[in-house]
Amino acid sequence: MNVKVLCVGKIKEKFYRDAIDEYSKRLSKYCSLKVVEVADEKTSENASDNEIDIVKDKEGERILKNITDKDFVIALAILGKQMDSVAFSKYIEDLGIQGRSDLVFVIGGSLGLSDKVLSRSDYQISFSKMTFPHQLMRVILLEQIYRGMRIMKNEPYHK
């Protein structure tokens, strides 16, 4: 299985990079993983709704340039479906059985994802109704993909 994590912005904090590196290393046993970062847009504190849409659209165009027609796109979105780790693992496993071996998980910037990216997505998931920094979300996503792979292989995992 080929997994791409497509995200807006670079990770500056060493502790996040270390965690991402650790889960990337662990995942190498189960899948081919690629993390692709696209540039984020500067946004003023008091941005209007129109300015926010412009920022999300610019970031969205950068995201869409990194998605191919054969990719199965899973967007992380607050209004997406919530599931537990076992259901997430089963969902990924079922995609593989259906021949969907190129998965792209998309994490937006601090303002979220553009409507065009959400429209292109084949599925939307939410890890919580809470808001997380997109840098931390990258770590959480990689941990859950890793956990899902271990569940698929009937390997022990922390419940």
PDB file of C-alpha atoms in Angstrom:
ATOM      1  CA  MET A   1       0.000   0.000   0.000  1.00  0.00           C
ATOM      2  CA  ASN A   2       1.213   3.502  -0.851  1.00  0.00           C
ATOM      3  CA  VAL A   3       0.313   6.163   1.695  1.00  0.00           C
ATOM      4  CA  LYS A   4       0.881   9.848   1.090  1.00  0.00           C
ATOM      5  CA  VAL A   5       0.273  12.442   3.789  1.00  0.00           C
ATOM      6  CA  LEU A   6      -0.269  15.733   2.010  1.00  0.00           C
ATOM      7  CA  CYS A   7      -0.181  18.712   4.324  1.00  0.00           C
ATOM      8  CA  VAL A   8      -0.012  22.471   4.385  1.00  0.00           C
ATOM      9  CA  GLY A   9       3.008  24.051   6.049  1.00  0.00           C
ATOM     10  CA  LYS A  10       6.347  22.946   7.355  1.00  0.00           C
ATOM     11  CA  ILE A  11       6.997  21.523  10.795  1.00  0.00           C
ATOM     12  CA  LYS A  12       9.321  23.848  12.683  1.00  0.00           C
ATOM     13  CA  GLU A  13       9.255  22.241  16.120  1.00  0.00           C
ATOM     14  CA  LYS A  14      11.869  19.544  16.658  1.00  0.00           C
ATOM     15  CA  PHE A  15       9.635  17.465  18.943  1.00  0.00           C
ATOM     16  CA  TYR A  16       6.974  17.173  16.207  1.00  0.00           C
ATOM     17  CA  ARG A  17       9.620  16.308  13.596  1.00  0.00           C
ATOM     18  CA  ASP A  18      11.060  13.654  15.898  1.00  0.00           C
ATOM     19  CA  ALA A  19       7.631  12.071  16.411  1.00  0.00           C
ATOM     20  CA  ILE A  20       6.904  12.182  12.656  1.00  0.00           C
ATOM     21  CA  ASP A  21      10.271  10.568  11.938  1.00  0.00           C
ATOM     22  CA  GLU A  22       9.602   7.838  14.498  1.00  0.00           C
ATOM     23  CA  TYR A  23       6.178   6.924  13.076  1.00  0.00           C
ATOM     24  CA  SER A  24       7.523   7.145   9.524  1.00  0.00           C
ATOM     25  CA  LYS A  25      10.228   4.640  10.478  1.00  0.00           C
ATOM     26  CA  ARG A  26       7.690   2.325  12.122  1.00  0.00           C
ATOM     27  CA  LEU A  27       5.348   2.532   9.139  1.00  0.00           C
ATOM     28  CA  SER A  28       8.094   1.534   6.693  1.00  0.00           C
ATOM     29  CA  LYS A  29       7.476  -2.079   7.778  1.00  0.00           C
ATOM     30  CA  TYR A  30       3.849  -1.895   6.581  1.00  0.00           C
ATOM     31  CA  CYS A  31       3.601   0.497   3.659  1.00  0.00           C
ATOM     32  CA  SER A  32       5.365   2.956   1.437  1.00  0.00           C
ATOM     33  CA  LEU A  33       4.961   6.348   3.118  1.00  0.00           C
ATOM     34  CA  LYS A  34       5.558   9.752   1.619  1.00  0.00           C
ATOM     35  CA  VAL A  35       4.957  13.042   3.421  1.00  0.00           C
ATOM     36  CA  VAL A  36       4.458  15.995   1.089  1.00  0.00           C
ATOM     37  CA  GLU A  37       4.349  19.554   2.402  1.00  0.00           C
ATOM     38  CA  VAL A  38       2.916  22.448   0.419  1.00  0.00           C
ATOM     39  CA  ALA A  39       3.507  26.085   1.318  1.00  0.00           C
ATOM     40  CA  ASP A  40       1.050  27.810   3.607  1.00  0.00           C
ATOM     41  CA  GLU A  41      -0.247  31.334   3.087  1.00  0.00           C
ATOM     42  CA  LYS A  42       0.247  34.154   5.539  1.00  0.00           C
ATOM     43  CA  THR A  43      -3.019  35.215   7.119  1.00  0.00           C
ATOM     44  CA  SER A  44      -3.728  38.301   9.162  1.00  0.00           C
ATOM     45  CA  GLU A  45      -5.307  37.933  12.611  1.00  0.00           C
ATOM     46  CA  ASN A  46      -8.416  39.836  11.547  1.00  0.00           C
ATOM     47  CA  ALA A  47      -8.861  38.231   8.123  1.00  0.00           C
ATOM     48  CA  SER A  48     -12.305  38.642   6.594  1.00  0.00           C
ATOM     49  CA  ASP A  49     -14.283  35.632   5.393  1.00  0.00           C
ATOM     50  CA  ASN A  50     -13.311  36.554   1.827  1.00  0.00           C
ATOM     51  CA  GLU A  51      -9.596  36.716   2.742  1.00  0.00           C
ATOM     52  CA  ILE A  52      -9.885  33.339   4.493  1.00  0.00           C
ATOM     53  CA  ASP A  53     -11.469  31.812   1.378  1.00  0.00           C
ATOM     54  CA  ILE A  54      -8.666  33.233  -0.783  1.00  0.00           C
ATOM     55  CA  VAL A  55      -6.012  31.716   1.517  1.00  0.00           C
ATOM     56  CA  LYS A  56      -7.749  28.314   1.565  1.00  0.00           C
ATOM     57  CA  ASP A  57      -8.136  28.405  -2.234  1.00  0.00           C
ATOM     58  CA  LYS A  58      -4.426  29.156  -2.764  1.00  0.00           C
ATOM     59  CA  GLU A  59      -3.393  26.378  -0.396  1.00  0.00           C
ATOM     60  CA  GLY A  60      -5.998  24.119  -2.000  1.00  0.00           C
ATOM     61  CA  GLU A  61      -4.534  24.611  -5.480  1.00  0.00           C
ATOM     62  CA  ARG A  62      -1.137  23.547  -4.147  1.00  0.00           C
ATOM     63  CA  ILE A  63      -2.692  20.465  -2.578  1.00  0.00           C
ATOM     64  CA  LEU A  64      -4.583  19.491  -5.727  1.00  0.00           C
ATOM     65  CA  LYS A  65      -1.381  19.643  -7.809  1.00  0.00           C
ATOM     66  CA  ASN A  66      -0.083  16.741  -5.697  1.00  0.00           C
ATOM     67  CA  ILE A  67      -3.089  14.465  -6.235  1.00  0.00           C
ATOM     68  CA  THR A  68      -3.454  12.140  -9.212  1.00  0.00           C
ATOM     69  CA  ASP A  69      -6.586  10.624 -10.709  1.00  0.00           C
ATOM     70  CA  LYS A  70      -5.754   7.187  -9.278  1.00  0.00           C
ATOM     71  CA  ASP A  71      -5.350   8.487  -5.712  1.00  0.00           C
ATOM     72  CA  PHE A  72      -8.024   7.715  -3.139  1.00  0.00           C
ATOM     73  CA  VAL A  73      -8.185  10.968  -1.187  1.00  0.00           C
ATOM     74  CA  ILE A  74      -9.131  11.063   2.487  1.00  0.00           C
ATOM     75  CA  ALA A  75      -9.496  14.596   3.806  1.00  0.00           C
ATOM     76  CA  LEU A  76      -9.235  15.358   7.499  1.00  0.00           C
ATOM     77  CA  ALA A  77     -12.225  17.589   8.150  1.00  0.00           C
ATOM     78  CA  ILE A  78     -14.100  18.527  11.300  1.00  0.00           C
ATOM     79  CA  LEU A  79     -17.405  17.495   9.699  1.00  0.00           C
ATOM     80  CA  GLY A  80     -15.999  14.151   8.503  1.00  0.00           C
ATOM     81  CA  LYS A  81     -16.947  10.735   9.854  1.00  0.00           C
ATOM     82  CA  GLN A  82     -15.592   9.822  13.247  1.00  0.00           C
ATOM     83  CA  MET A  83     -14.517   6.256  13.922  1.00  0.00           C
ATOM     84  CA  ASP A  84     -12.511   4.321  16.437  1.00  0.00           C
ATOM     85  CA  SER A  85      -9.097   2.843  15.653  1.00  0.00           C
ATOM     86  CA  VAL A  86     -10.442  -0.622  14.804  1.00  0.00           C
ATOM     87  CA  ALA A  87     -12.991   0.799  12.350  1.00  0.00           C
ATOM     88  CA  PHE A  88     -10.301   3.034  10.817  1.00  0.00           C
ATOM     89  CA  SER A  89      -8.044  -0.004  10.371  1.00  0.00           C
ATOM     90  CA  LYS A  90     -10.876  -1.990   8.782  1.00  0.00           C
ATOM     91  CA  TYR A  91     -11.655   0.907   6.453  1.00  0.00           C
ATOM     92  CA  ILE A  92      -8.040   1.078   5.232  1.00  0.00           C
ATOM     93  CA  GLU A  93      -7.915  -2.704   4.890  1.00  0.00           C
ATOM     94  CA  ASP A  94     -11.150  -2.714   2.843  1.00  0.00           C
ATOM     95  CA  LEU A  95      -9.737  -0.045   0.529  1.00  0.00           C
ATOM     96  CA  GLY A  96      -6.725  -2.293  -0.102  1.00  0.00           C
ATOM     97  CA  ILE A  97      -8.990  -5.271  -0.827  1.00  0.00           C
ATOM     98  CA  GLN A  98     -10.898  -3.101  -3.324  1.00  0.00           C
ATOM     99  CA  GLY A  99      -7.619  -2.360  -5.099  1.00  0.00           C
ATOM    100  CA  ARG A 100      -7.268   1.160  -3.722  1.00  0.00           C
ATOM    101  CA  SER A 101      -3.559   0.991  -2.982  1.00  0.00           C
ATOM    102  CA  ASP A 102      -2.731   4.709  -3.392  1.00  0.00           C
ATOM    103  CA  LEU A 103      -4.132   6.545  -0.357  1.00  0.00           C
ATOM    104  CA  VAL A 104      -3.663  10.262   0.140  1.00  0.00           C
ATOM    105  CA  PHE A 105      -4.518  11.776   3.515  1.00  0.00           C
ATOM    106  CA  VAL A 106      -4.909  15.560   3.326  1.00  0.00           C
ATOM    107  CA  ILE A 107      -4.335  17.872   6.288  1.00  0.00           C
ATOM    108  CA  GLY A 108      -5.180  21.511   5.676  1.00  0.00           C
ATOM    109  CA  GLY A 109      -3.553  24.578   7.132  1.00  0.00           C
ATOM    110  CA  SER A 110      -4.693  26.523  10.158  1.00  0.00           C
ATOM    111  CA  LEU A 111      -7.839  27.694   8.336  1.00  0.00           C
ATOM    112  CA  GLY A 112      -8.848  24.268   7.052  1.00  0.00           C
ATOM    113  CA  LEU A 113      -9.365  22.943   3.530  1.00  0.00           C
ATOM    114  CA  SER A 114     -10.835  24.651   0.491  1.00  0.00           C
ATOM    115  CA  ASP A 115     -14.153  23.529  -0.955  1.00  0.00           C
ATOM    116  CA  LYS A 116     -12.307  22.275  -4.065  1.00  0.00           C
ATOM    117  CA  VAL A 117     -10.140  19.956  -1.990  1.00  0.00           C
ATOM    118  CA  LEU A 118     -13.144  18.712  -0.023  1.00  0.00           C
ATOM    119  CA  SER A 119     -14.996  18.111  -3.306  1.00  0.00           C
ATOM    120  CA  ARG A 120     -12.047  16.120  -4.690  1.00  0.00           C
ATOM    121  CA  SER A 121     -11.849  13.963  -1.582  1.00  0.00           C
ATOM    122  CA  ASP A 122     -13.323  10.489  -1.775  1.00  0.00           C
ATOM    123  CA  TYR A 123     -13.903  10.374   1.968  1.00  0.00           C
ATOM    124  CA  GLN A 124     -13.687  12.719   4.927  1.00  0.00           C
ATOM    125  CA  ILE A 125     -12.731  11.741   8.434  1.00  0.00           C
ATOM    126  CA  SER A 126     -12.645  13.639  11.686  1.00  0.00           C
ATOM    127  CA  PHE A 127     -10.490  12.663  14.609  1.00  0.00           C
ATOM    128  CA  SER A 128     -12.471  14.843  16.993  1.00  0.00           C
ATOM    129  CA  LYS A 129     -14.832  17.782  17.195  1.00  0.00           C
ATOM    130  CA  MET A 130     -11.968  19.548  18.948  1.00  0.00           C
ATOM    131  CA  THR A 131      -9.492  21.684  17.035  1.00  0.00           C
ATOM    132  CA  PHE A 132      -5.857  20.569  16.944  1.00  0.00           C
ATOM    133  CA  PRO A 133      -2.811  22.360  15.538  1.00  0.00           C
ATOM    134  CA  HIS A 134      -2.197  20.968  12.057  1.00  0.00           C
ATOM    135  CA  GLN A 135       1.384  20.091  13.085  1.00  0.00           C
ATOM    136  CA  LEU A 136       0.110  17.888  15.919  1.00  0.00           C
ATOM    137  CA  MET A 137      -2.556  16.414  13.635  1.00  0.00           C
ATOM    138  CA  ARG A 138       0.184  15.083  11.385  1.00  0.00           C
ATOM    139  CA  VAL A 139       1.635  13.130  14.334  1.00  0.00           C
ATOM    140  CA  ILE A 140      -1.797  11.874  15.392  1.00  0.00           C
ATOM    141  CA  LEU A 141      -2.627  10.762  11.841  1.00  0.00           C
ATOM    142  CA  LEU A 142       0.655   8.861  11.427  1.00  0.00           C
ATOM    143  CA  GLU A 143       0.161   7.190  14.811  1.00  0.00           C
ATOM    144  CA  GLN A 144      -3.345   6.085  13.829  1.00  0.00           C
ATOM    145  CA  ILE A 145      -2.195   4.760  10.444  1.00  0.00           C
ATOM    146  CA  TYR A 146       0.534   2.826  12.268  1.00  0.00           C
ATOM    147  CA  ARG A 147      -1.967   1.515  14.820  1.00  0.00           C
ATOM    148  CA  GLY A 148      -4.329   0.574  11.992  1.00  0.00           C
ATOM    149  CA  MET A 149      -1.619  -1.395  10.218  1.00  0.00           C
ATOM    150  CA  ARG A 150      -0.798  -3.292  13.412  1.00  0.00           C
ATOM    151  CA  ILE A 151      -4.485  -4.088  13.937  1.00  0.00           C
ATOM    152  CA  MET A 152      -4.729  -5.380  10.335  1.00  0.00           C
ATOM    153  CA  LYS A 153      -1.776  -7.711  10.954  1.00  0.00           C
ATOM    154  CA  ASN A 154      -3.257  -8.915  14.273  1.00  0.00           C
ATOM    155  CA  GLU A 155      -0.260  -7.487  16.104  1.00  0.00           C
ATOM    156  CA  PRO A 156      -0.572  -6.175  19.657  1.00  0.00           C
ATOM    157  CA  TYR A 157      -1.512  -2.546  20.107  1.00  0.00           C
ATOM    158  CA  HIS A 158      -2.359  -0.366  23.073  1.00  0.00           C
ATOM    159  CA  LYS A 159      -6.119  -0.118  23.662  1.00  0.00           C
TER     160      LYS A 159
END
